[in-house]
Amino acid sequence: MERIPILRMGEFLLVTIQVDMHDQLALTLQDDLADRISATSARGVLIDISALDMVDSFIGRMISTISGVARIMDAETVVVGMQPAVAITLVELGLTLPGVSTALDVERGMNLLRTRMGRA
Amino acid sequence: MNSVRSGSHPVRLEQDVVLARQAVRKLAQECGLRLVDQTKLVTAVSELARNTVVYGGGGEMDWEVLEDGPRKGIRLVFRDEGPGIADLKLALTDGWTSGGGLGLGLTGARRLVDEFDIASTPGVGTRVTIVRWN
């Protein structure tokens, strides 16, 4: 089955979405991430969406769900790299991703996760 | 307003939603839409094509490149022969969903395009028409 790879780096999990996802692939990623958080006791999840040229309500919901599930499992999620056109479209669509942390790029996202870990 | 060229894509499976997005992205680029307008149109296509698959039981996306003087645009029609929508007004309310979604598909898509029209007859099917100009 087609899957989006999840990389482990210390206590963080990294996901880079580089394909135009169909819905089932997005749902699989959602489930896989929950499993990996549990299996690795990860404290943070970084999702890089810089290669996505579109985020619709389905993908937006997937991002919110991942973030919510991760939080319940004691892990923080940061979404990084959203293209400006995607951000503009998301807001107009009516999706503001409440409760989802974002950063402009991977480096800032990693810093954000580390800062949060430091506070904990 | 002239129709320059036109075609049709099947919208039956989840994968067809991805193919519809990619096909419309290409058309939008050819029509000279700005990146943000391409993104809005493609996102609207994703919402509507998903509706066609999930709620309409599959259908077709007809596309048409339009010319109106110096302006170029794209008209898309999503049509299915599914159960139809009994209460269109309700379906066009933000946050209302008959499925497990966020209820932003139809209303969100409407906000992302220049022209939006929906016709639905219970038991016959649904037809959503959108236009985006450059």
GROMACS .gro file of C-alpha atoms in nm:
model
  254
    1MET     CA    1   0.000   0.000   0.000
    2GLU     CA    2   0.113   0.352  -0.079
    3ARG     CA    3   0.244   0.536   0.230
    4ILE     CA    4   0.405   0.862   0.325
    5PRO     CA    5   0.733   0.795   0.509
    6ILE     CA    6   0.769   0.904   0.871
    7LEU     CA    7   1.129   0.966   0.982
    8ARG     CA    8   1.243   0.959   1.342
    9MET     CA    9   1.498   1.211   1.466
   10GLY     CA   10   1.562   1.180   1.837
   11GLU     CA   11   1.234   1.247   2.012
   12PHE     CA   12   1.078   1.403   1.702
   13LEU     CA   13   0.899   1.255   1.404
   14LEU     CA   14   0.941   1.419   1.064
   15VAL     CA   15   0.700   1.395   0.774
   16THR     CA   16   0.750   1.555   0.437
   17ILE     CA   17   0.447   1.535   0.214
   18GLN     CA   18   0.574   1.537  -0.142
   19VAL     CA   19   0.289   1.382  -0.335
   20ASP     CA   20  -0.053   1.504  -0.437
   21MET     CA   21  -0.245   1.306  -0.173
   22HIS     CA   22  -0.569   1.128  -0.239
   23ASP     CA   23  -0.797   1.102   0.064
   24GLN     CA   24  -0.709   0.747   0.165
   25LEU     CA   25  -0.339   0.833   0.168
   26ALA     CA   26  -0.410   1.125   0.402
   27LEU     CA   27  -0.609   0.899   0.636
   28THR     CA   28  -0.332   0.639   0.631
   29LEU     CA   29  -0.079   0.904   0.730
   30GLN     CA   30  -0.304   1.012   1.015
   31ASP     CA   31  -0.322   0.656   1.151
   32ASP     CA   32   0.048   0.583   1.090
   33LEU     CA   33   0.151   0.894   1.282
   34ALA     CA   34  -0.057   0.802   1.585
   35ASP     CA   35   0.099   0.453   1.581
   36ARG     CA   36   0.451   0.593   1.551
   37ILE     CA   37   0.401   0.845   1.830
   38SER     CA   38   0.290   0.560   2.051
   39ALA     CA   39   0.570   0.323   1.942
   40THR     CA   40   0.853   0.577   1.971
   41SER     CA   41   0.723   0.794   2.258
   42ALA     CA   42   0.788   1.092   2.030
   43ARG     CA   43   0.743   1.433   2.190
   44GLY     CA   44   0.711   1.631   1.871
   45VAL     CA   45   0.584   1.593   1.514
   46LEU     CA   46   0.701   1.816   1.232
   47ILE     CA   47   0.499   1.809   0.911
   48ASP     CA   48   0.655   1.977   0.609
   49ILE     CA   49   0.392   2.074   0.352
   50SER     CA   50   0.613   2.301   0.140
   51ALA     CA   51   0.563   2.073  -0.161
   52LEU     CA   52   0.183   2.087  -0.137
   53ASP     CA   53   0.035   2.324  -0.394
   54MET     CA   54  -0.312   2.289  -0.244
   55VAL     CA   55  -0.468   2.218   0.095
   56ASP     CA   56  -0.841   2.155   0.081
   57SER     CA   57  -1.083   2.095   0.368
   58PHE     CA   58  -0.999   1.724   0.377
   59ILE     CA   59  -0.625   1.776   0.415
   60GLY     CA   60  -0.693   2.064   0.654
   61ARG     CA   61  -0.901   1.834   0.868
   62MET     CA   62  -0.626   1.570   0.857
   63ILE     CA   63  -0.375   1.828   0.984
   64SER     CA   64  -0.609   1.934   1.266
   65THR     CA   65  -0.679   1.574   1.362
   66ILE     CA   66  -0.311   1.478   1.367
   67SER     CA   67  -0.238   1.779   1.583
   68GLY     CA   68  -0.522   1.696   1.824
   69VAL     CA   69  -0.438   1.327   1.850
   70ALA     CA   70  -0.069   1.406   1.901
   71ARG     CA   71  -0.152   1.650   2.180
   72ILE     CA   72  -0.357   1.388   2.363
   73MET     CA   73  -0.060   1.155   2.326
   74ASP     CA   74   0.169   1.419   2.480
   75ALA     CA   75   0.334   1.527   2.155
   76GLU     CA   76   0.339   1.871   1.992
   77THR     CA   77   0.279   1.915   1.619
   78VAL     CA   78   0.419   2.191   1.401
   79VAL     CA   79   0.321   2.234   1.038
   80VAL     CA   80   0.588   2.407   0.832
   81GLY     CA   81   0.639   2.548   0.485
   82MET     CA   82   0.288   2.639   0.378
   83GLN     CA   83   0.302   2.822   0.046
   84PRO     CA   84   0.155   3.176   0.054
   85ALA     CA   85  -0.107   3.095  -0.212
   86VAL     CA   86  -0.214   2.793  -0.009
   87ALA     CA   87  -0.246   3.001   0.308
   88ILE     CA   88  -0.457   3.266   0.132
   89THR     CA   89  -0.683   2.998  -0.015
   90LEU     CA   90  -0.722   2.817   0.318
   91VAL     CA   91  -0.842   3.129   0.494
   92GLU     CA   92  -1.086   3.210   0.214
   93LEU     CA   93  -1.210   2.852   0.223
   94GLY     CA   94  -1.291   2.907   0.588
   95LEU     CA   95  -1.019   2.692   0.743
   96THR     CA   96  -0.795   2.861   0.995
   97LEU     CA   97  -0.655   2.544   1.153
   98PRO     CA   98  -0.730   2.636   1.514
   99GLY     CA   99  -0.496   2.474   1.763
  100VAL     CA  100  -0.240   2.388   1.496
  101SER     CA  101   0.107   2.536   1.541
  102THR     CA  102   0.281   2.656   1.227
  103ALA     CA  103   0.625   2.782   1.134
  104LEU     CA  104   0.759   2.924   0.810
  105ASP     CA  105   1.027   2.662   0.751
  106VAL     CA  106   1.173   2.341   0.891
  107GLU     CA  107   1.444   2.519   1.090
  108ARG     CA  108   1.198   2.747   1.269
  109GLY     CA  109   0.965   2.453   1.320
  110MET     CA  110   1.238   2.249   1.486
  111ASN     CA  111   1.328   2.546   1.706
  112LEU     CA  112   0.965   2.584   1.807
  113LEU     CA  113   0.943   2.215   1.901
  114ARG     CA  114   1.269   2.232   2.100
  115THR     CA  115   1.153   2.543   2.284
  116ARG     CA  116   0.830   2.371   2.381
  117MET     CA  117   1.019   2.063   2.500
  118GLY     CA  118   1.246   2.285   2.706
  119ARG     CA  119   0.949   2.439   2.883
  120ALA     CA  120   0.795   2.106   2.964
  121MET     CA  121  -1.809   3.502  -2.475
  122ASN     CA  122  -1.650   3.224  -2.677
  123SER     CA  123  -1.575   2.870  -2.584
  124VAL     CA  124  -1.223   2.804  -2.708
  125ARG     CA  125  -1.200   2.435  -2.627
  126SER     CA  126  -1.358   2.184  -2.397
  127GLY     CA  127  -1.341   1.832  -2.265
  128SER     CA  128  -1.448   1.598  -1.992
  129HIS     CA  129  -1.290   1.394  -1.714
  130PRO     CA  130  -1.440   1.102  -1.523
  131VAL     CA  131  -1.479   1.170  -1.150
  132ARG     CA  132  -1.560   0.827  -1.011
  133LEU     CA  133  -1.279   0.722  -0.779
  134GLU     CA  134  -1.079   0.899  -0.510
  135GLN     CA  135  -0.781   0.902  -0.745
  136ASP     CA  136  -0.992   1.087  -1.003
  137VAL     CA  137  -1.011   1.379  -0.758
  138VAL     CA  138  -0.632   1.407  -0.775
  139LEU     CA  139  -0.637   1.379  -1.156
  140ALA     CA  140  -0.909   1.645  -1.180
  141ARG     CA  141  -0.701   1.883  -0.966
  142GLN     CA  142  -0.397   1.825  -1.187
  143ALA     CA  143  -0.594   1.869  -1.509
  144VAL     CA  144  -0.745   2.197  -1.389
  145ARG     CA  145  -0.406   2.323  -1.263
  146LYS     CA  146  -0.274   2.276  -1.618
  147LEU     CA  147  -0.572   2.455  -1.772
  148ALA     CA  148  -0.540   2.739  -1.522
  149GLN     CA  149  -0.174   2.785  -1.609
  150GLU     CA  150  -0.256   2.787  -1.979
  151CYS     CA  151  -0.520   3.054  -1.916
  152GLY     CA  152  -0.266   3.272  -1.739
  153LEU     CA  153  -0.431   3.265  -1.397
  154ARG     CA  154  -0.209   3.401  -1.121
  155LEU     CA  155  -0.069   3.142  -0.881
  156VAL     CA  156  -0.309   3.234  -0.602
  157ASP     CA  157  -0.606   3.215  -0.841
  158GLN     CA  158  -0.486   2.879  -0.972
  159THR     CA  159  -0.467   2.757  -0.614
  160LYS     CA  160  -0.817   2.881  -0.532
  161LEU     CA  161  -0.964   2.716  -0.843
  162VAL     CA  162  -0.780   2.388  -0.786
  163THR     CA  163  -0.893   2.382  -0.422
  164ALA     CA  164  -1.254   2.442  -0.528
  165VAL     CA  165  -1.216   2.157  -0.779
  166SER     CA  166  -1.091   1.928  -0.504
  167GLU     CA  167  -1.394   2.004  -0.285
  168LEU     CA  168  -1.647   1.964  -0.567
  169ALA     CA  169  -1.488   1.656  -0.723
  170ARG     CA  170  -1.484   1.490  -0.380
  171ASN     CA  171  -1.853   1.569  -0.338
  172THR     CA  172  -1.919   1.412  -0.678
  173VAL     CA  173  -1.740   1.092  -0.572
  174VAL     CA  174  -1.855   1.068  -0.211
  175TYR     CA  175  -2.210   1.203  -0.224
  176GLY     CA  176  -2.295   1.176  -0.594
  177GLY     CA  177  -2.165   0.823  -0.637
  178GLY     CA  178  -1.934   0.939  -0.915
  179GLY     CA  179  -1.988   1.149  -1.224
  180GLU     CA  180  -1.810   1.374  -1.469
  181MET     CA  181  -1.623   1.702  -1.474
  182ASP     CA  182  -1.678   1.897  -1.796
  183TRP     CA  183  -1.425   2.172  -1.862
  184GLU     CA  184  -1.433   2.464  -2.098
  185VAL     CA  185  -1.180   2.739  -2.169
  186LEU     CA  186  -1.362   3.068  -2.223
  187GLU     CA  187  -1.262   3.390  -2.394
  188ASP     CA  188  -1.440   3.716  -2.334
  189GLY     CA  189  -1.248   3.991  -2.512
  190PRO     CA  190  -0.907   4.003  -2.347
  191ARG     CA  191  -1.023   3.789  -2.055
  192LYS     CA  192  -0.973   3.417  -2.033
  193GLY     CA  193  -1.152   3.189  -1.796
  194ILE     CA  194  -1.234   2.833  -1.712
  195ARG     CA  195  -1.581   2.692  -1.664
  196LEU     CA  196  -1.620   2.360  -1.490
  197VAL     CA  197  -1.932   2.153  -1.447
  198PHE     CA  198  -1.944   1.871  -1.192
  199ARG     CA  199  -2.237   1.646  -1.259
  200ASP     CA  200  -2.358   1.327  -1.106
  201GLU     CA  201  -2.667   1.111  -1.111
  202GLY     CA  202  -2.666   1.053  -0.738
  203PRO     CA  203  -2.936   1.101  -0.477
  204GLY     CA  204  -2.936   1.480  -0.514
  205ILE     CA  205  -2.964   1.742  -0.242
  206ALA     CA  206  -3.305   1.787  -0.082
  207ASP     CA  207  -3.237   2.119   0.087
  208LEU     CA  208  -2.996   2.331  -0.116
  209LYS     CA  209  -3.018   2.623   0.122
  210LEU     CA  210  -2.907   2.403   0.409
  211ALA     CA  211  -2.631   2.247   0.198
  212LEU     CA  212  -2.497   2.596   0.128
  213THR     CA  213  -2.469   2.679   0.497
  214ASP     CA  214  -2.119   2.699   0.644
  215GLY     CA  215  -2.052   2.414   0.881
  216TRP     CA  216  -2.346   2.200   0.781
  217THR     CA  217  -2.253   1.851   0.666
  218SER     CA  218  -2.446   1.542   0.577
  219GLY     CA  219  -2.130   1.333   0.601
  220GLY     CA  220  -1.835   1.339   0.834
  221GLY     CA  221  -1.678   1.648   0.682
  222LEU     CA  222  -1.631   2.002   0.805
  223GLY     CA  223  -1.920   2.136   0.603
  224LEU     CA  224  -1.692   2.367   0.410
  225GLY     CA  225  -1.688   2.190   0.075
  226LEU     CA  226  -1.972   2.361  -0.110
  227THR     CA  227  -1.966   2.695   0.070
  228GLY     CA  228  -1.588   2.710   0.064
  229ALA     CA  229  -1.576   2.629  -0.307
  230ARG     CA  230  -1.831   2.904  -0.371
  231ARG     CA  231  -1.605   3.159  -0.203
  232LEU     CA  232  -1.306   3.052  -0.414
  233VAL     CA  233  -1.454   3.116  -0.758
  234ASP     CA  234  -1.605   3.409  -0.955
  235GLU     CA  235  -1.928   3.236  -1.054
  236PHE     CA  236  -2.106   2.951  -0.880
  237ASP     CA  237  -2.428   2.776  -0.962
  238ILE     CA  238  -2.584   2.462  -0.823
  239ALA     CA  239  -2.885   2.267  -0.942
  240SER     CA  240  -3.001   1.949  -0.777
  241THR     CA  241  -3.303   1.727  -0.802
  242PRO     CA  242  -3.358   1.453  -0.544
  243GLY     CA  243  -3.337   1.116  -0.715
  244VAL     CA  244  -3.199   1.266  -1.037
  245GLY     CA  245  -2.862   1.418  -0.952
  246THR     CA  246  -2.661   1.729  -0.890
  247ARG     CA  247  -2.485   1.974  -1.117
  248VAL     CA  248  -2.243   2.237  -0.988
  249THR     CA  249  -2.104   2.496  -1.229
  250ILE     CA  250  -1.811   2.723  -1.145
  251VAL     CA  251  -1.621   2.986  -1.344
  252ARG     CA  252  -1.292   3.152  -1.263
  253TRP     CA  253  -1.156   3.437  -1.478
  254ASN     CA  254  -0.796   3.550  -1.505
   0.00000   0.00000   0.00000
